PDB file of N, CA, C and O in Angstrom:
ATOM      1  N   MET A   1     -13.167   9.427   0.345  1.00  0.00           N
ATOM      2  CA  MET A   1     -12.018   8.562   0.180  1.00  0.00           C
ATOM      3  C   MET A   1     -10.764   9.399   0.327  1.00  0.00           C
ATOM      4  O   MET A   1     -10.668  10.457  -0.236  1.00  0.00           O
ATOM      5  N   LYS A   2      -9.843   8.927   1.061  1.00  0.00           N
ATOM      6  CA  LYS A   2      -8.601   9.657   1.311  1.00  0.00           C
ATOM      7  C   LYS A   2      -7.411   8.835   0.820  1.00  0.00           C
ATOM      8  O   LYS A   2      -7.483   7.618   0.683  1.00  0.00           O
ATOM      9  N   ARG A   3      -6.307   9.537   0.593  1.00  0.00           N
ATOM     10  CA  ARG A   3      -5.089   8.863   0.138  1.00  0.00           C
ATOM     11  C   ARG A   3      -4.629   7.779   1.097  1.00  0.00           C
ATOM     12  O   ARG A   3      -4.053   6.786   0.691  1.00  0.00           O
ATOM     13  N   GLU A   4      -4.868   7.980   2.387  1.00  0.00           N
ATOM     14  CA  GLU A   4      -4.374   7.001   3.354  1.00  0.00           C
ATOM     15  C   GLU A   4      -5.059   5.649   3.225  1.00  0.00           C
ATOM     16  O   GLU A   4      -4.627   4.674   3.824  1.00  0.00           O
ATOM     17  N   ASN A   5      -6.116   5.557   2.432  1.00  0.00           N
ATOM     18  CA  ASN A   5      -6.777   4.275   2.251  1.00  0.00           C
ATOM     19  C   ASN A   5      -5.877   3.246   1.592  1.00  0.00           C
ATOM     20  O   ASN A   5      -6.052   2.055   1.795  1.00  0.00           O
ATOM     21  N   THR A   6      -4.901   3.691   0.814  1.00  0.00           N
ATOM     22  CA  THR A   6      -3.964   2.756   0.205  1.00  0.00           C
ATOM     23  C   THR A   6      -3.123   2.085   1.289  1.00  0.00           C
ATOM     24  O   THR A   6      -2.954   0.871   1.283  1.00  0.00           O
ATOM     25  N   SER A   7      -2.617   2.851   2.228  1.00  0.00           N
ATOM     26  CA  SER A   7      -1.828   2.247   3.311  1.00  0.00           C
ATOM     27  C   SER A   7      -2.726   1.424   4.229  1.00  0.00           C
ATOM     28  O   SER A   7      -2.313   0.361   4.706  1.00  0.00           O
ATOM     29  N   THR A   8      -3.956   1.870   4.448  1.00  0.00           N
ATOM     30  CA  THR A   8      -4.895   1.095   5.270  1.00  0.00           C
ATOM     31  C   THR A   8      -5.196  -0.241   4.611  1.00  0.00           C
ATOM     32  O   THR A   8      -5.244  -1.278   5.270  1.00  0.00           O
ATOM     33  N   ARG A   9      -5.388  -0.232   3.297  1.00  0.00           N
ATOM     34  CA  ARG A   9      -5.653  -1.469   2.557  1.00  0.00           C
ATOM     35  C   ARG A   9      -4.453  -2.408   2.651  1.00  0.00           C
ATOM     36  O   ARG A   9      -4.616  -3.615   2.873  1.00  0.00           O
ATOM     37  N   LEU A  10      -3.262  -1.871   2.500  1.00  0.00           N
ATOM     38  CA  LEU A  10      -2.068  -2.706   2.595  1.00  0.00           C
ATOM     39  C   LEU A  10      -1.955  -3.311   3.992  1.00  0.00           C
ATOM     40  O   LEU A  10      -1.670  -4.509   4.134  1.00  0.00           O
ATOM     41  N   LYS A  11      -2.191  -2.526   5.024  1.00  0.00           N
ATOM     42  CA  LYS A  11      -2.147  -3.056   6.397  1.00  0.00           C
ATOM     43  C   LYS A  11      -3.161  -4.177   6.575  1.00  0.00           C
ATOM     44  O   LYS A  11      -2.868  -5.201   7.210  1.00  0.00           O
ATOM     45  N   GLN A  12      -4.356  -3.993   6.022  1.00  0.00           N
ATOM     46  CA  GLN A  12      -5.399  -5.017   6.120  1.00  0.00           C
ATOM     47  C   GLN A  12      -4.947  -6.324   5.461  1.00  0.00           C
ATOM     48  O   GLN A  12      -5.073  -7.399   6.047  1.00  0.00           O
ATOM     49  N   LEU A  13      -4.415  -6.222   4.257  1.00  0.00           N
ATOM     50  CA  LEU A  13      -3.968  -7.419   3.541  1.00  0.00           C
ATOM     51  C   LEU A  13      -2.805  -8.103   4.246  1.00  0.00           C
ATOM     52  O   LEU A  13      -2.747  -9.334   4.309  1.00  0.00           O
ATOM     53  N   MET A  14      -1.890  -7.315   4.787  1.00  0.00           N
ATOM     54  CA  MET A  14      -0.766  -7.894   5.523  1.00  0.00           C
ATOM     55  C   MET A  14      -1.267  -8.627   6.766  1.00  0.00           C
ATOM     56  O   MET A  14      -0.806  -9.732   7.065  1.00  0.00           O
ATOM     57  N   LYS A  15      -2.226  -8.036   7.464  1.00  0.00           N
ATOM     58  CA  LYS A  15      -2.768  -8.667   8.669  1.00  0.00           C
ATOM     59  C   LYS A  15      -3.475  -9.965   8.324  1.00  0.00           C
ATOM     60  O   LYS A  15      -3.299 -10.979   9.009  1.00  0.00           O
ATOM     61  N   GLU A  16      -4.268  -9.962   7.248  1.00  0.00           N
ATOM     62  CA  GLU A  16      -4.983 -11.170   6.825  1.00  0.00           C
ATOM     63  C   GLU A  16      -4.020 -12.313   6.521  1.00  0.00           C
ATOM     64  O   GLU A  16      -4.346 -13.472   6.736  1.00  0.00           O
ATOM     65  N   ARG A  17      -2.841 -11.977   6.022  1.00  0.00           N
ATOM     66  CA  ARG A  17      -1.861 -13.000   5.637  1.00  0.00           C
ATOM     67  C   ARG A  17      -0.776 -13.208   6.692  1.00  0.00           C
ATOM     68  O   ARG A  17       0.164 -13.944   6.476  1.00  0.00           O
ATOM     69  N   ASN A  18      -0.931 -12.518   7.817  1.00  0.00           N
ATOM     70  CA  ASN A  18       0.041 -12.608   8.902  1.00  0.00           C
ATOM     71  C   ASN A  18       1.452 -12.241   8.422  1.00  0.00           C
ATOM     72  O   ASN A  18       2.422 -12.900   8.749  1.00  0.00           O
ATOM     73  N   PHE A  19       1.524 -11.178   7.613  1.00  0.00           N
ATOM     74  CA  PHE A  19       2.788 -10.658   7.102  1.00  0.00           C
ATOM     75  C   PHE A  19       3.175  -9.422   7.905  1.00  0.00           C
ATOM     76  O   PHE A  19       2.319  -8.649   8.306  1.00  0.00           O
ATOM     77  N   ASN A  20       4.466  -9.249   8.084  1.00  0.00           N
ATOM     78  CA  ASN A  20       4.951  -7.993   8.645  1.00  0.00           C
ATOM     79  C   ASN A  20       5.822  -7.307   7.593  1.00  0.00           C
ATOM     80  O   ASN A  20       6.002  -7.832   6.490  1.00  0.00           O
ATOM     81  N   VAL A  21       6.336  -6.161   7.925  1.00  0.00           N
ATOM     82  CA  VAL A  21       7.140  -5.389   6.979  1.00  0.00           C
ATOM     83  C   VAL A  21       8.349  -6.179   6.503  1.00  0.00           C
ATOM     84  O   VAL A  21       8.714  -6.125   5.329  1.00  0.00           O
ATOM     85  N   TYR A  22       8.949  -6.944   7.390  1.00  0.00           N
ATOM     86  CA  TYR A  22      10.144  -7.700   7.021  1.00  0.00           C
ATOM     87  C   TYR A  22       9.805  -8.841   6.070  1.00  0.00           C
ATOM     88  O   TYR A  22      10.609  -9.181   5.194  1.00  0.00           O
ATOM     89  N   ASP A  23       8.620  -9.424   6.197  1.00  0.00           N
ATOM     90  CA  ASP A  23       8.178 -10.443   5.240  1.00  0.00           C
ATOM     91  C   ASP A  23       8.042  -9.838   3.842  1.00  0.00           C
ATOM     92  O   ASP A  23       8.481 -10.431   2.860  1.00  0.00           O
ATOM     93  N   ILE A  24       7.430  -8.655   3.789  1.00  0.00           N
ATOM     94  CA  ILE A  24       7.271  -7.976   2.498  1.00  0.00           C
ATOM     95  C   ILE A  24       8.639  -7.603   1.931  1.00  0.00           C
ATOM     96  O   ILE A  24       8.907  -7.794   0.748  1.00  0.00           O
ATOM     97  N   GLN A  25       9.531  -7.110   2.787  1.00  0.00           N
ATOM     98  CA  GLN A  25      10.885  -6.768   2.330  1.00  0.00           C
ATOM     99  C   GLN A  25      11.585  -7.984   1.747  1.00  0.00           C
ATOM    100  O   GLN A  25      12.189  -7.912   0.675  1.00  0.00           O
ATOM    101  N   ASP A  26      11.505  -9.108   2.442  1.00  0.00           N
ATOM    102  CA  ASP A  26      12.158 -10.332   1.973  1.00  0.00           C
ATOM    103  C   ASP A  26      11.618 -10.796   0.631  1.00  0.00           C
ATOM    104  O   ASP A  26      12.365 -11.290  -0.210  1.00  0.00           O
ATOM    105  N   LYS A  27      10.321 -10.640   0.419  1.00  0.00           N
ATOM    106  CA  LYS A  27       9.687 -11.127  -0.807  1.00  0.00           C
ATOM    107  C   LYS A  27       9.790 -10.145  -1.976  1.00  0.00           C
ATOM    108  O   LYS A  27       9.641 -10.544  -3.121  1.00  0.00           O
ATOM    109  N   THR A  28      10.047  -8.858  -1.670  1.00  0.00           N
ATOM    110  CA  THR A  28      10.021  -7.854  -2.729  1.00  0.00           C
ATOM    111  C   THR A  28      11.351  -7.154  -2.964  1.00  0.00           C
ATOM    112  O   THR A  28      11.583  -6.629  -4.040  1.00  0.00           O
ATOM    113  N   GLY A  29      12.184  -7.083  -1.943  1.00  0.00           N
ATOM    114  CA  GLY A  29      13.418  -6.307  -2.042  1.00  0.00           C
ATOM    115  C   GLY A  29      13.215  -4.834  -1.742  1.00  0.00           C
ATOM    116  O   GLY A  29      14.157  -4.051  -1.800  1.00  0.00           O
ATOM    117  N   ILE A  30      11.985  -4.441  -1.404  1.00  0.00           N
ATOM    118  CA  ILE A  30      11.708  -3.054  -1.039  1.00  0.00           C
ATOM    119  C   ILE A  30      12.198  -2.855   0.387  1.00  0.00           C
ATOM    120  O   ILE A  30      11.857  -3.635   1.270  1.00  0.00           O
ATOM    121  N   TYR A  31      12.973  -1.817   0.601  1.00  0.00           N
ATOM    122  CA  TYR A  31      13.517  -1.574   1.936  1.00  0.00           C
ATOM    123  C   TYR A  31      12.406  -1.399   2.967  1.00  0.00           C
ATOM    124  O   TYR A  31      11.390  -0.753   2.700  1.00  0.00           O
ATOM    125  N   ASN A  32      12.636  -1.945   4.158  1.00  0.00           N
ATOM    126  CA  ASN A  32      11.630  -1.826   5.210  1.00  0.00           C
ATOM    127  C   ASN A  32      11.372  -0.373   5.575  1.00  0.00           C
ATOM    128  O   ASN A  32      10.265  -0.010   5.943  1.00  0.00           O
ATOM    129  N   THR A  33      12.373   0.483   5.447  1.00  0.00           N
ATOM    130  CA  THR A  33      12.169   1.898   5.750  1.00  0.00           C
ATOM    131  C   THR A  33      11.175   2.525   4.768  1.00  0.00           C
ATOM    132  O   THR A  33      10.340   3.342   5.162  1.00  0.00           O
ATOM    133  N   THR A  34      11.258   2.138   3.509  1.00  0.00           N
ATOM    134  CA  THR A  34      10.303   2.622   2.507  1.00  0.00           C
ATOM    135  C   THR A  34       8.901   2.149   2.860  1.00  0.00           C
ATOM    136  O   THR A  34       7.937   2.925   2.802  1.00  0.00           O
ATOM    137  N   LEU A  35       8.781   0.894   3.243  1.00  0.00           N
ATOM    138  CA  LEU A  35       7.469   0.344   3.615  1.00  0.00           C
ATOM    139  C   LEU A  35       6.919   1.027   4.857  1.00  0.00           C
ATOM    140  O   LEU A  35       5.738   1.390   4.897  1.00  0.00           O
ATOM    141  N   TYR A  36       7.761   1.215   5.852  1.00  0.00           N
ATOM    142  CA  TYR A  36       7.316   1.893   7.080  1.00  0.00           C
ATOM    143  C   TYR A  36       6.854   3.321   6.790  1.00  0.00           C
ATOM    144  O   TYR A  36       5.845   3.770   7.315  1.00  0.00           O
ATOM    145  N   MET A  37       7.614   4.032   5.953  1.00  0.00           N
ATOM    146  CA  MET A  37       7.230   5.409   5.627  1.00  0.00           C
ATOM    147  C   MET A  37       5.860   5.440   4.970  1.00  0.00           C
ATOM    148  O   MET A  37       5.040   6.305   5.261  1.00  0.00           O
ATOM    149  N   PHE A  38       5.598   4.490   4.085  1.00  0.00           N
ATOM    150  CA  PHE A  38       4.303   4.446   3.430  1.00  0.00           C
ATOM    151  C   PHE A  38       3.200   4.023   4.401  1.00  0.00           C
ATOM    152  O   PHE A  38       2.140   4.642   4.465  1.00  0.00           O
ATOM    153  N   LEU A  39       3.447   2.983   5.169  1.00  0.00           N
ATOM    154  CA  LEU A  39       2.431   2.465   6.085  1.00  0.00           C
ATOM    155  C   LEU A  39       2.053   3.463   7.169  1.00  0.00           C
ATOM    156  O   LEU A  39       0.921   3.486   7.637  1.00  0.00           O
ATOM    157  N   HIS A  40       3.000   4.294   7.566  1.00  0.00           N
ATOM    158  CA  HIS A  40       2.731   5.279   8.610  1.00  0.00           C
ATOM    159  C   HIS A  40       2.462   6.663   8.028  1.00  0.00           C
ATOM    160  O   HIS A  40       2.464   7.656   8.747  1.00  0.00           O
ATOM    161  N   ARG A  41       2.244   6.692   6.723  1.00  0.00           N
ATOM    162  CA  ARG A  41       1.844   7.892   5.992  1.00  0.00           C
ATOM    163  C   ARG A  41       2.832   9.051   6.109  1.00  0.00           C
ATOM    164  O   ARG A  41       2.444  10.205   6.055  1.00  0.00           O
ATOM    165  N   ASN A  42       4.112   8.719   6.292  1.00  0.00           N
ATOM    166  CA  ASN A  42       5.139   9.767   6.243  1.00  0.00           C
ATOM    167  C   ASN A  42       5.378  10.177   4.793  1.00  0.00           C
ATOM    168  O   ASN A  42       5.943  11.220   4.526  1.00  0.00           O
ATOM    169  N   THR A  43       4.984   9.317   3.879  1.00  0.00           N
ATOM    170  CA  THR A  43       4.985   9.626   2.456  1.00  0.00           C
ATOM    171  C   THR A  43       3.631   9.209   1.918  1.00  0.00           C
ATOM    172  O   THR A  43       3.041   8.239   2.399  1.00  0.00           O
ATOM    173  N   LYS A  44       3.127   9.933   0.975  1.00  0.00           N
ATOM    174  CA  LYS A  44       1.798   9.634   0.452  1.00  0.00           C
ATOM    175  C   LYS A  44       1.865   8.901  -0.876  1.00  0.00           C
ATOM    176  O   LYS A  44       0.840   8.556  -1.440  1.00  0.00           O
ATOM    177  N   THR A  45       3.062   8.671  -1.379  1.00  0.00           N
ATOM    178  CA  THR A  45       3.182   8.033  -2.681  1.00  0.00           C
ATOM    179  C   THR A  45       3.876   6.682  -2.565  1.00  0.00           C
ATOM    180  O   THR A  45       4.724   6.476  -1.696  1.00  0.00           O
ATOM    181  N   LEU A  46       3.476   5.790  -3.434  1.00  0.00           N
ATOM    182  CA  LEU A  46       4.107   4.484  -3.549  1.00  0.00           C
ATOM    183  C   LEU A  46       4.232   4.209  -5.040  1.00  0.00           C
ATOM    184  O   LEU A  46       3.227   4.283  -5.762  1.00  0.00           O
ATOM    185  N   ARG A  47       5.428   3.969  -5.491  1.00  0.00           N
ATOM    186  CA  ARG A  47       5.637   3.729  -6.921  1.00  0.00           C
ATOM    187  C   ARG A  47       4.850   2.514  -7.368  1.00  0.00           C
ATOM    188  O   ARG A  47       4.737   1.526  -6.643  1.00  0.00           O
ATOM    189  N   ILE A  48       4.304   2.579  -8.587  1.00  0.00           N
ATOM    190  CA  ILE A  48       3.480   1.491  -9.105  1.00  0.00           C
ATOM    191  C   ILE A  48       4.262   0.180  -9.152  1.00  0.00           C
ATOM    192  O   ILE A  48       3.714  -0.876  -8.846  1.00  0.00           O
ATOM    193  N   GLU A  49       5.546   0.240  -9.483  1.00  0.00           N
ATOM    194  CA  GLU A  49       6.319  -0.999  -9.526  1.00  0.00           C
ATOM    195  C   GLU A  49       6.468  -1.611  -8.131  1.00  0.00           C
ATOM    196  O   GLU A  49       6.463  -2.829  -7.981  1.00  0.00           O
ATOM    197  N   ASN A  50       6.554  -0.774  -7.107  1.00  0.00           N
ATOM    198  CA  ASN A  50       6.603  -1.302  -5.743  1.00  0.00           C
ATOM    199  C   ASN A  50       5.269  -1.913  -5.348  1.00  0.00           C
ATOM    200  O   ASN A  50       5.227  -2.965  -4.711  1.00  0.00           O
ATOM    201  N   LEU A  51       4.177  -1.263  -5.738  1.00  0.00           N
ATOM    202  CA  LEU A  51       2.863  -1.820  -5.432  1.00  0.00           C
ATOM    203  C   LEU A  51       2.666  -3.154  -6.150  1.00  0.00           C
ATOM    204  O   LEU A  51       2.119  -4.103  -5.577  1.00  0.00           O
ATOM    205  N   LEU A  52       3.138  -3.255  -7.380  1.00  0.00           N
ATOM    206  CA  LEU A  52       3.044  -4.523  -8.108  1.00  0.00           C
ATOM    207  C   LEU A  52       3.858  -5.618  -7.418  1.00  0.00           C
ATOM    208  O   LEU A  52       3.414  -6.767  -7.319  1.00  0.00           O
ATOM    209  N   LEU A  53       5.045  -5.273  -6.933  1.00  0.00           N
ATOM    210  CA  LEU A  53       5.859  -6.246  -6.194  1.00  0.00           C
ATOM    211  C   LEU A  53       5.162  -6.679  -4.906  1.00  0.00           C
ATOM    212  O   LEU A  53       5.170  -7.861  -4.543  1.00  0.00           O
ATOM    213  N   ILE A  54       4.555  -5.726  -4.219  1.00  0.00           N
ATOM    214  CA  ILE A  54       3.836  -6.037  -2.981  1.00  0.00           C
ATOM    215  C   ILE A  54       2.649  -6.948  -3.277  1.00  0.00           C
ATOM    216  O   ILE A  54       2.425  -7.939  -2.570  1.00  0.00           O
ATOM    217  N   CYS A  55       1.915  -6.648  -4.325  1.00  0.00           N
ATOM    218  CA  CYS A  55       0.779  -7.493  -4.703  1.00  0.00           C
ATOM    219  C   CYS A  55       1.246  -8.909  -5.021  1.00  0.00           C
ATOM    220  O   CYS A  55       0.608  -9.882  -4.624  1.00  0.00           O
ATOM    221  N   GLN A  56       2.358  -9.008  -5.738  1.00  0.00           N
ATOM    222  CA  GLN A  56       2.914 -10.326  -6.049  1.00  0.00           C
ATOM    223  C   GLN A  56       3.264 -11.073  -4.762  1.00  0.00           C
ATOM    224  O   GLN A  56       2.962 -12.260  -4.624  1.00  0.00           O
ATOM    225  N   ALA A  57       3.886 -10.394  -3.811  1.00  0.00           N
ATOM    226  CA  ALA A  57       4.248 -11.019  -2.533  1.00  0.00           C
ATOM    227  C   ALA A  57       3.007 -11.459  -1.762  1.00  0.00           C
ATOM    228  O   ALA A  57       3.028 -12.490  -1.073  1.00  0.00           O
ATOM    229  N   LEU A  58       1.925 -10.685  -1.879  1.00  0.00           N
ATOM    230  CA  LEU A  58       0.675 -11.020  -1.188  1.00  0.00           C
ATOM    231  C   LEU A  58      -0.175 -12.006  -1.987  1.00  0.00           C
ATOM    232  O   LEU A  58      -1.248 -12.407  -1.543  1.00  0.00           O
ATOM    233  N   ASN A  59       0.307 -12.362  -3.180  1.00  0.00           N
ATOM    234  CA  ASN A  59      -0.378 -13.310  -4.060  1.00  0.00           C
ATOM    235  C   ASN A  59      -1.759 -12.798  -4.487  1.00  0.00           C
ATOM    236  O   ASN A  59      -2.745 -13.527  -4.462  1.00  0.00           O
ATOM    237  N   ILE A  60      -1.789 -11.509  -4.849  1.00  0.00           N
ATOM    238  CA  ILE A  60      -3.013 -10.901  -5.365  1.00  0.00           C
ATOM    239  C   ILE A  60      -2.661 -10.066  -6.594  1.00  0.00           C
ATOM    240  O   ILE A  60      -1.488  -9.764  -6.824  1.00  0.00           O
ATOM    241  N   THR A  61      -3.675  -9.704  -7.353  1.00  0.00           N
ATOM    242  CA  THR A  61      -3.464  -8.805  -8.484  1.00  0.00           C
ATOM    243  C   THR A  61      -3.636  -7.371  -8.003  1.00  0.00           C
ATOM    244  O   THR A  61      -4.225  -7.132  -6.938  1.00  0.00           O
ATOM    245  N   ILE A  62      -3.163  -6.445  -8.797  1.00  0.00           N
ATOM    246  CA  ILE A  62      -3.359  -5.037  -8.451  1.00  0.00           C
ATOM    247  C   ILE A  62      -4.855  -4.705  -8.492  1.00  0.00           C
ATOM    248  O   ILE A  62      -5.331  -3.879  -7.720  1.00  0.00           O
ATOM    249  N   GLY A  63      -5.587  -5.394  -9.361  1.00  0.00           N
ATOM    250  CA  GLY A  63      -7.038  -5.214  -9.405  1.00  0.00           C
ATOM    251  C   GLY A  63      -7.694  -5.634  -8.100  1.00  0.00           C
ATOM    252  O   GLY A  63      -8.610  -4.966  -7.604  1.00  0.00           O
ATOM    253  N   GLU A  64      -7.215  -6.733  -7.523  1.00  0.00           N
ATOM    254  CA  GLU A  64      -7.744  -7.177  -6.227  1.00  0.00           C
ATOM    255  C   GLU A  64      -7.392  -6.178  -5.129  1.00  0.00           C
ATOM    256  O   GLU A  64      -8.193  -5.939  -4.234  1.00  0.00           O
ATOM    257  N   PHE A  65      -6.200  -5.611  -5.212  1.00  0.00           N
ATOM    258  CA  PHE A  65      -5.804  -4.609  -4.220  1.00  0.00           C
ATOM    259  C   PHE A  65      -6.792  -3.452  -4.231  1.00  0.00           C
ATOM    260  O   PHE A  65      -7.278  -3.017  -3.193  1.00  0.00           O
ATOM    261  N   PHE A  66      -7.115  -2.948  -5.416  1.00  0.00           N
ATOM    262  CA  PHE A  66      -7.988  -1.783  -5.528  1.00  0.00           C
ATOM    263  C   PHE A  66      -9.477  -2.137  -5.594  1.00  0.00           C
ATOM    264  O   PHE A  66     -10.304  -1.240  -5.741  1.00  0.00           O
ATOM    265  N   SER A  67      -9.814  -3.415  -5.456  1.00  0.00           N
ATOM    266  CA  SER A  67     -11.227  -3.810  -5.507  1.00  0.00           C
ATOM    267  C   SER A  67     -11.968  -3.462  -4.217  1.00  0.00           C
ATOM    268  O   SER A  67     -13.182  -3.586  -4.149  1.00  0.00           O
ATOM    269  N   ASP A  68     -11.259  -3.013  -3.221  1.00  0.00           N
ATOM    270  CA  ASP A  68     -11.872  -2.613  -1.959  1.00  0.00           C
ATOM    271  C   ASP A  68     -12.795  -1.419  -2.182  1.00  0.00           C
ATOM    272  O   ASP A  68     -12.471  -0.503  -2.944  1.00  0.00           O
ATOM    273  N   LYS A  69     -13.930  -1.411  -1.495  1.00  0.00           N
ATOM    274  CA  LYS A  69     -14.921  -0.342  -1.693  1.00  0.00           C
ATOM    275  C   LYS A  69     -14.393   1.050  -1.341  1.00  0.00           C
ATOM    276  O   LYS A  69     -14.920   2.050  -1.808  1.00  0.00           O
ATOM    277  N   ARG A  70     -13.328   1.117  -0.542  1.00  0.00           N
ATOM    278  CA  ARG A  70     -12.735   2.413  -0.197  1.00  0.00           C
ATOM    279  C   ARG A  70     -12.307   3.204  -1.426  1.00  0.00           C
ATOM    280  O   ARG A  70     -12.244   4.422  -1.401  1.00  0.00           O
ATOM    281  N   PHE A  71     -11.987   2.505  -2.510  1.00  0.00           N
ATOM    282  CA  PHE A  71     -11.479   3.158  -3.702  1.00  0.00           C
ATOM    283  C   PHE A  71     -12.574   3.524  -4.701  1.00  0.00           C
ATOM    284  O   PHE A  71     -12.295   4.147  -5.719  1.00  0.00           O
ATOM    285  N   ASP A  72     -13.811   3.153  -4.425  1.00  0.00           N
ATOM    286  CA  ASP A  72     -14.909   3.395  -5.366  1.00  0.00           C
ATOM    287  C   ASP A  72     -15.192   4.866  -5.614  1.00  0.00           C
ATOM    288  O   ASP A  72     -15.676   5.232  -6.687  1.00  0.00           O
ATOM    289  N   THR A  73     -14.910   5.713  -4.663  1.00  0.00           N
ATOM    290  CA  THR A  73     -15.253   7.129  -4.806  1.00  0.00           C
ATOM    291  C   THR A  73     -14.014   8.019  -4.910  1.00  0.00           C
ATOM    292  O   THR A  73     -14.086   9.203  -4.629  1.00  0.00           O
ATOM    293  N   ALA A  74     -12.909   7.449  -5.340  1.00  0.00           N
ATOM    294  CA  ALA A  74     -11.659   8.214  -5.446  1.00  0.00           C
ATOM    295  C   ALA A  74     -11.805   9.361  -6.435  1.00  0.00           C
ATOM    296  O   ALA A  74     -12.409   9.217  -7.493  1.00  0.00           O
ATOM    297  N   THR A  75     -11.243  10.509  -6.061  1.00  0.00           N
ATOM    298  CA  THR A  75     -11.204  11.669  -6.950  1.00  0.00           C
ATOM    299  C   THR A  75      -9.771  12.176  -7.033  1.00  0.00           C
ATOM    300  O   THR A  75      -8.977  11.955  -6.121  1.00  0.00           O
ATOM    301  N   ILE A  76      -9.465  12.868  -8.090  1.00  0.00           N
ATOM    302  CA  ILE A  76      -8.103  13.358  -8.301  1.00  0.00           C
ATOM    303  C   ILE A  76      -7.675  14.342  -7.220  1.00  0.00           C
ATOM    304  O   ILE A  76      -6.522  14.352  -6.796  1.00  0.00           O
ATOM    305  N   SER A  77      -8.606  15.153  -6.744  1.00  0.00           N
ATOM    306  CA  SER A  77      -8.231  16.149  -5.739  1.00  0.00           C
ATOM    307  C   SER A  77      -7.748  15.507  -4.444  1.00  0.00           C
ATOM    308  O   SER A  77      -6.943  16.089  -3.731  1.00  0.00           O
ATOM    309  N   GLU A  78      -8.199  14.318  -4.149  1.00  0.00           N
ATOM    310  CA  GLU A  78      -7.770  13.622  -2.940  1.00  0.00           C
ATOM    311  C   GLU A  78      -6.406  12.961  -3.102  1.00  0.00           C
ATOM    312  O   GLU A  78      -5.741  12.689  -2.118  1.00  0.00           O
ATOM    313  N   TRP A  79      -5.998  12.701  -4.319  1.00  0.00           N
ATOM    314  CA  TRP A  79      -4.759  11.977  -4.575  1.00  0.00           C
ATOM    315  C   TRP A  79      -3.626  12.864  -5.040  1.00  0.00           C
ATOM    316  O   TRP A  79      -2.474  12.468  -5.005  1.00  0.00           O
ATOM    317  N   ARG A  80      -3.940  14.058  -5.458  1.00  0.00           N
ATOM    318  CA  ARG A  80      -2.916  14.953  -5.994  1.00  0.00           C
ATOM    319  C   ARG A  80      -1.916  15.333  -4.906  1.00  0.00           C
ATOM    320  O   ARG A  80      -2.308  15.653  -3.794  1.00  0.00           O
ATOM    321  N   LYS A  81      -0.653  15.299  -5.266  1.00  0.00           N
ATOM    322  CA  LYS A  81       0.385  15.721  -4.322  1.00  0.00           C
ATOM    323  C   LYS A  81       0.270  17.209  -4.072  1.00  0.00           C
ATOM    324  O   LYS A  81       0.077  17.987  -5.008  1.00  0.00           O
ATOM    325  N   GLU A  82       0.395  17.592  -2.824  1.00  0.00           N
ATOM    326  CA  GLU A  82       0.377  19.019  -2.495  1.00  0.00           C
ATOM    327  C   GLU A  82       1.762  19.590  -2.730  1.00  0.00           C
ATOM    328  O   GLU A  82       2.758  18.946  -2.473  1.00  0.00           O
ATOM    329  N   SER A  83       1.803  20.796  -3.201  1.00  0.00           N
ATOM    330  CA  SER A  83       3.101  21.440  -3.495  1.00  0.00           C
ATOM    331  C   SER A  83       3.777  21.874  -2.221  1.00  0.00           C
ATOM    332  O   SER A  83       3.206  22.217  -1.266  1.00  0.00           O
TER     333      SER A  83
END
């Protein structure tokens, strides 16, 4: 499991709902540049409050977001920020 699975999961959910970055921006107030940076893995972190806003916009819970099997084998070494 890799950190990029979070952005992959978000892309999957957006595609299923026919949402684009601007739809998420409109529903959450998160700048599209922030979303693009995360989706294209220019940044590896997404604040929990932003993820909660995104989940709300997608009409899912954070539990549903992470219920994907990609997250079943997550380890701290894969998620830790590199210095």
